[in-house]
PDB file of C-alpha atoms and ligand atoms in Angstrom:
ATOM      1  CA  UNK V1051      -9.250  -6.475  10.996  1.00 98.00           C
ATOM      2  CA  UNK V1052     -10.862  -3.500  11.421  1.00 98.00           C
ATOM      3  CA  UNK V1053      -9.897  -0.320   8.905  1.00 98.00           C
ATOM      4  CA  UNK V1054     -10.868   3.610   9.404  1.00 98.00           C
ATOM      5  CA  UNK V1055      -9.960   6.022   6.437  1.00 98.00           C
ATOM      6  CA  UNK V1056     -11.108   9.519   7.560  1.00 99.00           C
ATOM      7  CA  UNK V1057     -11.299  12.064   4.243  1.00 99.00           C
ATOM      8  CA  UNK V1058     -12.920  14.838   2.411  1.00 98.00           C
ATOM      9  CA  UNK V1059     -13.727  12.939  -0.167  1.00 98.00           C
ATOM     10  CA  UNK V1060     -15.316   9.316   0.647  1.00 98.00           C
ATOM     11  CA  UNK V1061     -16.293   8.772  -2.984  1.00 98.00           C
ATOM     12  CA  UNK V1062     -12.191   7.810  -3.416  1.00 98.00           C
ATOM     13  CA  UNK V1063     -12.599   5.144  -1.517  1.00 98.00           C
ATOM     14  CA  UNK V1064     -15.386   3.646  -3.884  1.00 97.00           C
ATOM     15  CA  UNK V1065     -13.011   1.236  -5.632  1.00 97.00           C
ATOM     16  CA  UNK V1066     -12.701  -0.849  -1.967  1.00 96.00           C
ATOM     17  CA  UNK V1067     -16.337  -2.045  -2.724  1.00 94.00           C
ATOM     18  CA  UNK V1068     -15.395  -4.203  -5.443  1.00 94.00           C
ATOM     19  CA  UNK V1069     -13.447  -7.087  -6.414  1.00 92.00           C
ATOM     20  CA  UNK V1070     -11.059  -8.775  -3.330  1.00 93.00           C
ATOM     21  CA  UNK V1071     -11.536  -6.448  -0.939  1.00 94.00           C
ATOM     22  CA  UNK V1072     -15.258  -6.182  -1.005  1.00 94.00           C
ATOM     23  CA  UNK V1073     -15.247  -9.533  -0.804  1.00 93.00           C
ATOM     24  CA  UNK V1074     -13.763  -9.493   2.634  1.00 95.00           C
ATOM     25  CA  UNK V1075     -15.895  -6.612   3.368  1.00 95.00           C
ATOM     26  CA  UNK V1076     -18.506  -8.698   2.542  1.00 94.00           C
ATOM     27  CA  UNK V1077     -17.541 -12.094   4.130  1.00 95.00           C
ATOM     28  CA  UNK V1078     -16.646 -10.034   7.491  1.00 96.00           C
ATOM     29  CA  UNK V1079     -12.749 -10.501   7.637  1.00 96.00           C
ATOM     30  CA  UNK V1080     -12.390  -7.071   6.738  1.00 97.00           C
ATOM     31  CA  UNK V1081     -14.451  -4.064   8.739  1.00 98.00           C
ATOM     32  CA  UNK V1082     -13.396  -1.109   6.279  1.00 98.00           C
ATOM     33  CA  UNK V1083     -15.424   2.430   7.441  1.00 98.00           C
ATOM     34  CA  UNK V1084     -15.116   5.539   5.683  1.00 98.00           C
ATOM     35  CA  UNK V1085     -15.791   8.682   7.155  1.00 98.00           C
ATOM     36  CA  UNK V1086     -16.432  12.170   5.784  1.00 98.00           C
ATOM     37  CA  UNK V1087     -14.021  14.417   7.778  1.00 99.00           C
ATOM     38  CA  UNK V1088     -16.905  17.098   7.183  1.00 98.00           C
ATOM     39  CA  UNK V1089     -18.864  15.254   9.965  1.00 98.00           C
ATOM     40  CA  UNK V1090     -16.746  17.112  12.457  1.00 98.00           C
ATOM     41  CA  UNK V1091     -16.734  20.299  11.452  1.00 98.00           C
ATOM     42  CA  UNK V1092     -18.300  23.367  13.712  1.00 97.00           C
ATOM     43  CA  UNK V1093     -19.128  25.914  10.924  1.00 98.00           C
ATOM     44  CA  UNK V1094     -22.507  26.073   8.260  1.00 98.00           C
ATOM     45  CA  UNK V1095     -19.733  26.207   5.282  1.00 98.00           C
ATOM     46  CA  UNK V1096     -18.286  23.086   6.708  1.00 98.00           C
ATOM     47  CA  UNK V1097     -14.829  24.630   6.903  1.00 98.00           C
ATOM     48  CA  UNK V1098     -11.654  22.073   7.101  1.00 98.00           C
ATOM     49  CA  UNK V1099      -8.993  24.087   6.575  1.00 98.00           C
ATOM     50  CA  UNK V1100      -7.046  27.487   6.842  1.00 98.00           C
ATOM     51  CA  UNK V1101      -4.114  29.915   5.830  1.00 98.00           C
ATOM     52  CA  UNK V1102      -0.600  28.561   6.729  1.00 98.00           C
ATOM     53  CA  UNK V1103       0.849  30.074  10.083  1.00 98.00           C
ATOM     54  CA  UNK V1104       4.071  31.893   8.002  1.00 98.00           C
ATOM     55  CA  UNK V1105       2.709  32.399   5.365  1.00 98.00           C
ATOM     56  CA  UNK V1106       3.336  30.960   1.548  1.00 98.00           C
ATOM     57  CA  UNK V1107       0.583  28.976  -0.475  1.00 98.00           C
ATOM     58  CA  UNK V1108      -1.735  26.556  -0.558  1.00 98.00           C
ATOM     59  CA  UNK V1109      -3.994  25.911   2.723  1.00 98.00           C
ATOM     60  CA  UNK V1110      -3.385  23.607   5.849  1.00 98.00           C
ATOM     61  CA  UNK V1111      -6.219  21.193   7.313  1.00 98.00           C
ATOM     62  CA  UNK V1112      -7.438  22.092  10.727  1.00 98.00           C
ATOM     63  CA  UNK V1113      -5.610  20.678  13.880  1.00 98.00           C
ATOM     64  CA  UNK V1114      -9.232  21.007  15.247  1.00 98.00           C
ATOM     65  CA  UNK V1115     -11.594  18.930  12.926  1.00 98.00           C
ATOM     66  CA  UNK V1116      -9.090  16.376  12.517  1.00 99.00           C
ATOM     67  CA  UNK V1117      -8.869  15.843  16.453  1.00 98.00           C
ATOM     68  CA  UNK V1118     -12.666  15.717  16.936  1.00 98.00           C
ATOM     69  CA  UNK V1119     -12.505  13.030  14.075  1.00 99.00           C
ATOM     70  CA  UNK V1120      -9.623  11.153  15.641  1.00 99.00           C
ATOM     71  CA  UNK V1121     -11.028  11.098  19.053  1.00 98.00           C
ATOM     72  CA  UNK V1122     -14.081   9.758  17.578  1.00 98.00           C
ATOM     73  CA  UNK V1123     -12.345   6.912  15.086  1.00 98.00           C
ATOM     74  CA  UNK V1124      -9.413   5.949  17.407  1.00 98.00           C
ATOM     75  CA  UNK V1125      -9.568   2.998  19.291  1.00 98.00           C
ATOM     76  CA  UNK V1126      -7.162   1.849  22.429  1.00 98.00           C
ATOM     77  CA  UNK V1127      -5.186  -0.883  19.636  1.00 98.00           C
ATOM     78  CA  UNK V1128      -5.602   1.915  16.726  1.00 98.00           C
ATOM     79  CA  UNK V1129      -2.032   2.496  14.663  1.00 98.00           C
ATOM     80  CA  UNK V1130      -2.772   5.628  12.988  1.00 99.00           C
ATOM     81  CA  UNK V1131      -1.253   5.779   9.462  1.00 99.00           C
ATOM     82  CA  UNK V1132      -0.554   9.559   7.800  1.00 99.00           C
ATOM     83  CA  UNK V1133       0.091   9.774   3.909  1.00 98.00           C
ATOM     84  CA  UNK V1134       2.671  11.934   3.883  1.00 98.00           C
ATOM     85  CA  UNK V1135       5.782  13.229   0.626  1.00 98.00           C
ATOM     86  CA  UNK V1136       7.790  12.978   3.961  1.00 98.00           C
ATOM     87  CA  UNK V1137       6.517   9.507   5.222  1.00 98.00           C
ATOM     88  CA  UNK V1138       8.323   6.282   5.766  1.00 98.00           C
ATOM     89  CA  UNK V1139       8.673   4.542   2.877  1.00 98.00           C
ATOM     90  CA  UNK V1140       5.675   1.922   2.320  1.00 98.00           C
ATOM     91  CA  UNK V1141       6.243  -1.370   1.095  1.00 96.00           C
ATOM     92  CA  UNK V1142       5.442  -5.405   1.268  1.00 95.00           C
ATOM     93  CA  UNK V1143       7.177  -5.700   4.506  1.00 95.00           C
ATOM     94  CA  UNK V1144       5.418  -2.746   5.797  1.00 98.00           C
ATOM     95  CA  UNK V1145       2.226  -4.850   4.543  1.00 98.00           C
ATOM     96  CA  UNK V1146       3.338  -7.623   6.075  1.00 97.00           C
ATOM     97  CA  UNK V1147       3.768  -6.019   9.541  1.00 98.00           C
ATOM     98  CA  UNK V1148       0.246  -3.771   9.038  1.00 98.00           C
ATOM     99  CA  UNK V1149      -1.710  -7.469   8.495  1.00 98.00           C
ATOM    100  CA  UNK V1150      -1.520  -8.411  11.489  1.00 98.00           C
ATOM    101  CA  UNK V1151      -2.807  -5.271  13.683  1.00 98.00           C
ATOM    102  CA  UNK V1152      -5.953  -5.291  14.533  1.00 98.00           C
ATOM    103  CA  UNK V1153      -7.234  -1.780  14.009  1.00 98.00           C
ATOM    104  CA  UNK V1154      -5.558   0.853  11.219  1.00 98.00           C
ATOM    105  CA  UNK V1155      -6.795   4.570  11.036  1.00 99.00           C
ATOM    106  CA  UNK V1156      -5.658   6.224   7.655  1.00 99.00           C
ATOM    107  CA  UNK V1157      -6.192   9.956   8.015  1.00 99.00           C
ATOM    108  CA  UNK V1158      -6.392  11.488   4.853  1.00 99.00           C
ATOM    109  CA  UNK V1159      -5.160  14.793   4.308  1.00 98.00           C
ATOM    110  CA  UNK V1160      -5.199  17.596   1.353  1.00 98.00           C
ATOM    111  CA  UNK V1161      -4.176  20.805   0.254  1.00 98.00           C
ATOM    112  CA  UNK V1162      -0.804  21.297   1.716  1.00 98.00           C
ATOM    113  CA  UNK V1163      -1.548  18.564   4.614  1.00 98.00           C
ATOM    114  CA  UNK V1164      -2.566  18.319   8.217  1.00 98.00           C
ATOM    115  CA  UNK V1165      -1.609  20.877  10.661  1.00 98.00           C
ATOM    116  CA  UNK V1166       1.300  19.366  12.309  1.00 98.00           C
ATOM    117  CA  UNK V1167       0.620  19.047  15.863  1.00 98.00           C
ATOM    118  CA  UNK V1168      -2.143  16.519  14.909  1.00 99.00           C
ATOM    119  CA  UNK V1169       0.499  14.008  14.191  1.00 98.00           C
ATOM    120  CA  UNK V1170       2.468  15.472  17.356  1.00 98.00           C
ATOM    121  CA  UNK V1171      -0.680  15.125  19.696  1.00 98.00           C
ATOM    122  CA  UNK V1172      -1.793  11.323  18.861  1.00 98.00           C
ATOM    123  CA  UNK V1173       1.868  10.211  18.692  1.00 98.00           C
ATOM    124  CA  UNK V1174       2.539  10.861  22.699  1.00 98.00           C
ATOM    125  CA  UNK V1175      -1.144   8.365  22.898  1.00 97.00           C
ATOM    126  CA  UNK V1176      -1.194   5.971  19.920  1.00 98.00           C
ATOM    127  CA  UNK V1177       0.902   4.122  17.534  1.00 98.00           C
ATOM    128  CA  UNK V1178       1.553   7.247  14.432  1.00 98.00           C
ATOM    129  CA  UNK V1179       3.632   6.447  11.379  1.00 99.00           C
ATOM    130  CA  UNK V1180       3.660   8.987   8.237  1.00 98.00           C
ATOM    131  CA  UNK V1181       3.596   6.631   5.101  1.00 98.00           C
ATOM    132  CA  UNK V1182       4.652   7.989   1.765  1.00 98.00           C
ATOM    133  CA  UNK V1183       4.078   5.700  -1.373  1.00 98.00           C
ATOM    134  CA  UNK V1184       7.491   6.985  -3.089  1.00 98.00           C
ATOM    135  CA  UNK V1185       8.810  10.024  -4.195  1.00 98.00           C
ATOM    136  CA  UNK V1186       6.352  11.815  -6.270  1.00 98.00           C
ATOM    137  CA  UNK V1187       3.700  14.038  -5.056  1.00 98.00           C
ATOM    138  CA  UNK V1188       0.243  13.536  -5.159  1.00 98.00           C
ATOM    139  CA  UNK V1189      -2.908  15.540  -4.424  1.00 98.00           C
ATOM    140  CA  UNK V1190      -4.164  13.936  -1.189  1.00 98.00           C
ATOM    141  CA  UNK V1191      -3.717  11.052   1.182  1.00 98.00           C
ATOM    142  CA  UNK V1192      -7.030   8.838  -0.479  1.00 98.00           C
ATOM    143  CA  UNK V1193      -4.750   7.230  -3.148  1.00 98.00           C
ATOM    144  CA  UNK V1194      -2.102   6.117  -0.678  1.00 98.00           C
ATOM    145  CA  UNK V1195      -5.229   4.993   1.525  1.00 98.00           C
ATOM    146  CA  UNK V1196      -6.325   2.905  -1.732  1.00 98.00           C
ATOM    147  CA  UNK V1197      -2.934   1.311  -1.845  1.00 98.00           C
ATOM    148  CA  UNK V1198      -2.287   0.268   1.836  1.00 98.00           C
ATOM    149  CA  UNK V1199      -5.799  -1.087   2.090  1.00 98.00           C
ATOM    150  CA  UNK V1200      -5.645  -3.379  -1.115  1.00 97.00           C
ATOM    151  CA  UNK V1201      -1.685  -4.381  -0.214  1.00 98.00           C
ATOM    152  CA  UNK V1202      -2.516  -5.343   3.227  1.00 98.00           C
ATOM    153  CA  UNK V1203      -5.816  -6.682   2.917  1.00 97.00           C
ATOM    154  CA  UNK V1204      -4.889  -9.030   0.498  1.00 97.00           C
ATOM    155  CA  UNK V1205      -2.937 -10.411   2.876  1.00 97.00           C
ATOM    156  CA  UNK V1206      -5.372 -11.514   5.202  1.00 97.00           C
ATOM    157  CA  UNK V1207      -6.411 -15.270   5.865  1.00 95.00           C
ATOM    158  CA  UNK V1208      -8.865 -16.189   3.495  1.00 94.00           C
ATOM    159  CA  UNK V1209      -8.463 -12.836   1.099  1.00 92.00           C
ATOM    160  CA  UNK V1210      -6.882 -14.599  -1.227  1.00 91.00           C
ATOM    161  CA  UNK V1211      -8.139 -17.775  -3.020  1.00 82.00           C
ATOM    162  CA  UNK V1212      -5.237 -19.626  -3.023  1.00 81.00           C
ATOM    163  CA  UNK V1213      -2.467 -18.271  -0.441  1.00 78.00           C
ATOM    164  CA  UNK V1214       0.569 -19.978  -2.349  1.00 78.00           C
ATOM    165  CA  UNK V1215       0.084 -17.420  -4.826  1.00 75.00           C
ATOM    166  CA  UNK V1216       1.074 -14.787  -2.108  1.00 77.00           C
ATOM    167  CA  UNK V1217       4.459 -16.680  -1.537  1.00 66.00           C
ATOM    168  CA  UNK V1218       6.004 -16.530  -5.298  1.00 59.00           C
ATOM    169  CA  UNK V1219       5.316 -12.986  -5.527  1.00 62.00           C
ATOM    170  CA  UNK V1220       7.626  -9.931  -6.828  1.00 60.00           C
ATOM    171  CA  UNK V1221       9.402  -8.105  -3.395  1.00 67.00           C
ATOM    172  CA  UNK V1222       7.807 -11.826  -1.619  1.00 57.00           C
ATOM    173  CA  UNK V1223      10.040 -13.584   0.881  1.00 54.00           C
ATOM    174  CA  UNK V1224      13.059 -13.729  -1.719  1.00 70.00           C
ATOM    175  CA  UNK V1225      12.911 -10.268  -2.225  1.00 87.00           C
ATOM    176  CA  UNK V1226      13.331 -10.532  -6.065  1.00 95.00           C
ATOM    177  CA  UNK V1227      10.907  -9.066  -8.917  1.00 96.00           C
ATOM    178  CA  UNK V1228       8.240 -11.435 -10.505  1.00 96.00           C
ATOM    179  CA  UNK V1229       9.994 -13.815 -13.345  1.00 97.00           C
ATOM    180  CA  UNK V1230       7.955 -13.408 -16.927  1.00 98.00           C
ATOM    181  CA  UNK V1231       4.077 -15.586 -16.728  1.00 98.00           C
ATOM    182  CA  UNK V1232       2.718 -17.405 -20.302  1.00 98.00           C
ATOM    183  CA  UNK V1233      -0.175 -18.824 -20.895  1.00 98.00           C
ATOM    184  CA  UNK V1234      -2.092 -20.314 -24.369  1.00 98.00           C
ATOM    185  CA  UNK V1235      -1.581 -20.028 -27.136  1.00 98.00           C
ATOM    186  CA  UNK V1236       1.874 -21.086 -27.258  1.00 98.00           C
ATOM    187  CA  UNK V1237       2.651 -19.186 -29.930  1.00 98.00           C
ATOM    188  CA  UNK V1238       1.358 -15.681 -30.482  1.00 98.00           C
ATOM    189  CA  UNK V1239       1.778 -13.115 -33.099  1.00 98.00           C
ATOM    190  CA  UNK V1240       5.562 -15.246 -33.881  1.00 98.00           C
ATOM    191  CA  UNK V1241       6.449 -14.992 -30.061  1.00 98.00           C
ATOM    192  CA  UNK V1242       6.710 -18.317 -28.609  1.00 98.00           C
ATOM    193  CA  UNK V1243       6.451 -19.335 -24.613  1.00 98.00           C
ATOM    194  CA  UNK V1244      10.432 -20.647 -23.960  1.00 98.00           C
ATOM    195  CA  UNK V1245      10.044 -24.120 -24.316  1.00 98.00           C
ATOM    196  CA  UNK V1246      10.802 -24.974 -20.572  1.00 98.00           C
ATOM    197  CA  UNK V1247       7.702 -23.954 -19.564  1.00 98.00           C
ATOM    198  CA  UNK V1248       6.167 -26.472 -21.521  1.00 98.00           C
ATOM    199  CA  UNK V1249       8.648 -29.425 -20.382  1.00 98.00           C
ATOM    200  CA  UNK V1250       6.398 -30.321 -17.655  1.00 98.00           C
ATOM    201  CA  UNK V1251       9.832 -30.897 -15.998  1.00 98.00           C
ATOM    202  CA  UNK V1252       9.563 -29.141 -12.566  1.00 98.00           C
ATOM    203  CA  UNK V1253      13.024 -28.605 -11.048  1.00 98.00           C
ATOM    204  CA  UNK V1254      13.839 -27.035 -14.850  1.00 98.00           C
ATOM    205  CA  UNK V1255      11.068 -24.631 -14.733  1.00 98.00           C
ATOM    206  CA  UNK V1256      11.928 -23.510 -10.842  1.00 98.00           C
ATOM    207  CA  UNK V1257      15.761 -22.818 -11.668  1.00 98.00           C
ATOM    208  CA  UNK V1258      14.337 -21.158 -14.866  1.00 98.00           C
ATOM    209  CA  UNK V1259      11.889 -18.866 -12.653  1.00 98.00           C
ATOM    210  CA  UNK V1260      14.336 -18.291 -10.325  1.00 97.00           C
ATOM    211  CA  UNK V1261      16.684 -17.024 -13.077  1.00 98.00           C
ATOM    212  CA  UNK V1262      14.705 -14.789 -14.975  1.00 98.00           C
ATOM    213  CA  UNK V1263      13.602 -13.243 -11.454  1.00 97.00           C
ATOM    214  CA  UNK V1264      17.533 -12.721 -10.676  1.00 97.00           C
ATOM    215  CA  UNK V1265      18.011 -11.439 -14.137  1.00 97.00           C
ATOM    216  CA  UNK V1266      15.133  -9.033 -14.156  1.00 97.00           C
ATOM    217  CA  UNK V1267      16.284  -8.226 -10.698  1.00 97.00           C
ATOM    218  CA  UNK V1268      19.757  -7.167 -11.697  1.00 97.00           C
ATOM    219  CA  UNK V1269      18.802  -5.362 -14.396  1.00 98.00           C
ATOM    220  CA  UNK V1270      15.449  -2.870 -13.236  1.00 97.00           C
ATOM    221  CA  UNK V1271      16.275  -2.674  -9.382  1.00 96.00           C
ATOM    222  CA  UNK V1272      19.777  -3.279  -8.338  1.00 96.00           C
ATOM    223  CA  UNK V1273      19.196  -1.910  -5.047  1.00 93.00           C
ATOM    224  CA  UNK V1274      16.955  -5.305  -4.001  1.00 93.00           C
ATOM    225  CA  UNK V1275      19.646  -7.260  -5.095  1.00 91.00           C
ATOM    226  CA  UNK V1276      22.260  -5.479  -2.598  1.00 87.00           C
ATOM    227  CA  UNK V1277      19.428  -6.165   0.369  1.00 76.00           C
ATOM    228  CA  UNK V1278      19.631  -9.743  -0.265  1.00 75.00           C
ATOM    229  CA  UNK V1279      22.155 -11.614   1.716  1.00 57.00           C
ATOM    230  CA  UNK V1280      24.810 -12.718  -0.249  1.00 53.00           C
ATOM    231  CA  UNK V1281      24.964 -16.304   0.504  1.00 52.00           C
ATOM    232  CA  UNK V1282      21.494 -16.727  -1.216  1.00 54.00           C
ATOM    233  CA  UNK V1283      22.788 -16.639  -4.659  1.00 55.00           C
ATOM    234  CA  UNK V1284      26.121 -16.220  -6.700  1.00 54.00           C
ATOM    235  CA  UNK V1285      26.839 -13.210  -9.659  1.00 52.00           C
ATOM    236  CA  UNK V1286      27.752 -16.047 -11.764  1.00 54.00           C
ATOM    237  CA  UNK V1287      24.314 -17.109 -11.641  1.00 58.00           C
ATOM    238  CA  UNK V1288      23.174 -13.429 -13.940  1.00 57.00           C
ATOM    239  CA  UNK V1289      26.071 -14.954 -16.556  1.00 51.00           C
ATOM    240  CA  UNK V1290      24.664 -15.633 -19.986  1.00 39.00           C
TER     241      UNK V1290
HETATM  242  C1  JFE J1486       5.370  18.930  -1.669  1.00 70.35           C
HETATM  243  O1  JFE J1486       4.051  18.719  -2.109  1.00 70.35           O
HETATM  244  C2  JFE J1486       3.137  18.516  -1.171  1.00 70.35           C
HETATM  245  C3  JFE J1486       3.454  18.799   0.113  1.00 70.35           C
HETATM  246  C4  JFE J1486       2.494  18.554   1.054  1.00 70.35           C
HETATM  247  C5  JFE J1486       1.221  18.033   0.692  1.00 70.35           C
HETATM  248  C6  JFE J1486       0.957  17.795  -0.621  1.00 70.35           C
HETATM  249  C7  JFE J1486      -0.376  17.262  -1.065  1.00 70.35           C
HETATM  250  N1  JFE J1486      -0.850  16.321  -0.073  1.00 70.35           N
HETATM  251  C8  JFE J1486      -1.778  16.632   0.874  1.00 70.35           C
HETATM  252  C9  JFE J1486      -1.985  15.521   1.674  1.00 70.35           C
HETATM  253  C10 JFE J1486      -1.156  14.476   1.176  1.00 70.35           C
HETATM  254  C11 JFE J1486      -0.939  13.152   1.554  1.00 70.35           C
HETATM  255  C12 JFE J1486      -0.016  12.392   0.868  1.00 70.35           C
HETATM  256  C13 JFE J1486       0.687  12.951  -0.202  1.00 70.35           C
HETATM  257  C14 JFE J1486       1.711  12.151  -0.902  1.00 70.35           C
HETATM  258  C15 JFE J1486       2.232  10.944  -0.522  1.00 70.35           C
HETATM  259  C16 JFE J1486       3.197  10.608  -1.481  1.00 70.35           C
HETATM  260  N2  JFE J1486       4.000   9.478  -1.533  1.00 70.35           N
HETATM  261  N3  JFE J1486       3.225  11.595  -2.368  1.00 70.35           N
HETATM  262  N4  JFE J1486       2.322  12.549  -2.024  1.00 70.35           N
HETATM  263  C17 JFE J1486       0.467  14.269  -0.614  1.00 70.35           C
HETATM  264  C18 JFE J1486      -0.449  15.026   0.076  1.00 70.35           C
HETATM  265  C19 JFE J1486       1.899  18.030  -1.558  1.00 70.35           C
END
């Protein structure tokens, strides 16, 4: 898979050099390039951006830069991915879907975003989808980059060390959070790991996993709980 992130600030991206994902940048299943948006400017002060049309504050990023960059970055296969507050909301099934496309642009905006006919432009010639992390606003578009890249290439054949580990996890294919993890000592500061964890007896510890990850379920997001279907599991099950 090949990934673009176009941005005024590249040194953001520095964190995708390390750890899994340089890895894959490394070992070639990942092709992550990071562009300076600055490349295409047409002005000595390198200018990306301007006074809002109508007024109010804050500046908007130049419909003009950002097209030289696209047309430069863009591919035929390209799905071109916006951080946006007003994006679609991004999450593991977005992930999911993202892993398997062959090329993703993340354009990286600032200030008070990217003139809107950018987005309006590329999305009558290429794939477009705003993305917004959640609702909370952040400076810029490089942290959301940083999260899409990690989520999705970690899903990649051969990321990950060992892919079962993708399978169990919180918002995974049962759509319930992570149950509690232990490990030595087995006893720590007068906490001790519950004792079915160290029964060795398998079917035990799955229906104890499976509980906790209801329980915690039902009590921090509700909302997954109402996406599953109901047939999966009974409220009985949450009963102490
Ligand atoms: C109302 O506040 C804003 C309105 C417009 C733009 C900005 C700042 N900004 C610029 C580019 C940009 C890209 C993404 C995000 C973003 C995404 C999420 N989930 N939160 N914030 C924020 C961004 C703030």
């Amino acid at each position: 898979m090949r990934i673009d992130v176009v941005t005024i600030f590249p040194e953001y991206l520095a964190p995708l050099e390390l750890s899994l994902v340089g890895k894959a940048r490394t070992s070639g299943l990942l092709d992550l390039r990071v562009h300076d948006l600055r490349t295409w400017t047409d002005d000595r002060h390198r200018t990306v951006d301007d006074t809002p049309f109508g007024g109010g504050a804050g500046m908007v990023m130049r419909p003009d830069v950002w097209g030289r960059a696209l047309d430069d970055v863009l591919t035929p296969e390209a799905h071109l991915l916006v951080p946006s507050p007003a994006g679609a909301p991004f999450t593991q099934r977005t992930a999911e879907t993202w892993a398997t496309e062959q090329h993703l642009v993340l354009a990286c905006g600032r200030y008070e975003g990217i003139d809107s006919r950018v987005v309006e432009h590329y999305a009558a010639r290429t794939r477009v989808t705003e993305v917004s992390l959640g609702d909370y606003v952040l400076n810029g578009g490089e942290v959301a980059a940083l999260v899409v890249v990690e989520a999705v290439a970690r899903l990649l054949p051969g990321v990950v060390g060992n892919p079962a580990s993708l399978v169990e996890e919180s918002h995974g294919a049962a759509g319930l959070l992570e149950y509690p993890v232990y490990t030595k000592p087995p006893s720590w500061q007068g906490h001790d790991v519950p004792e079915v964890l160290l029964s060795g007896h398998h079917a035990r510890i799955a229906r104890w996993r499976r509980d906790e990850a209801l329980r915690r379920t039902a009590a921090r997001r509700p909302d997954l709980l109402e996406a599953l279907d109901a047939g999966e599991w009974d409220r009985h099950d949450l009963e102490v």
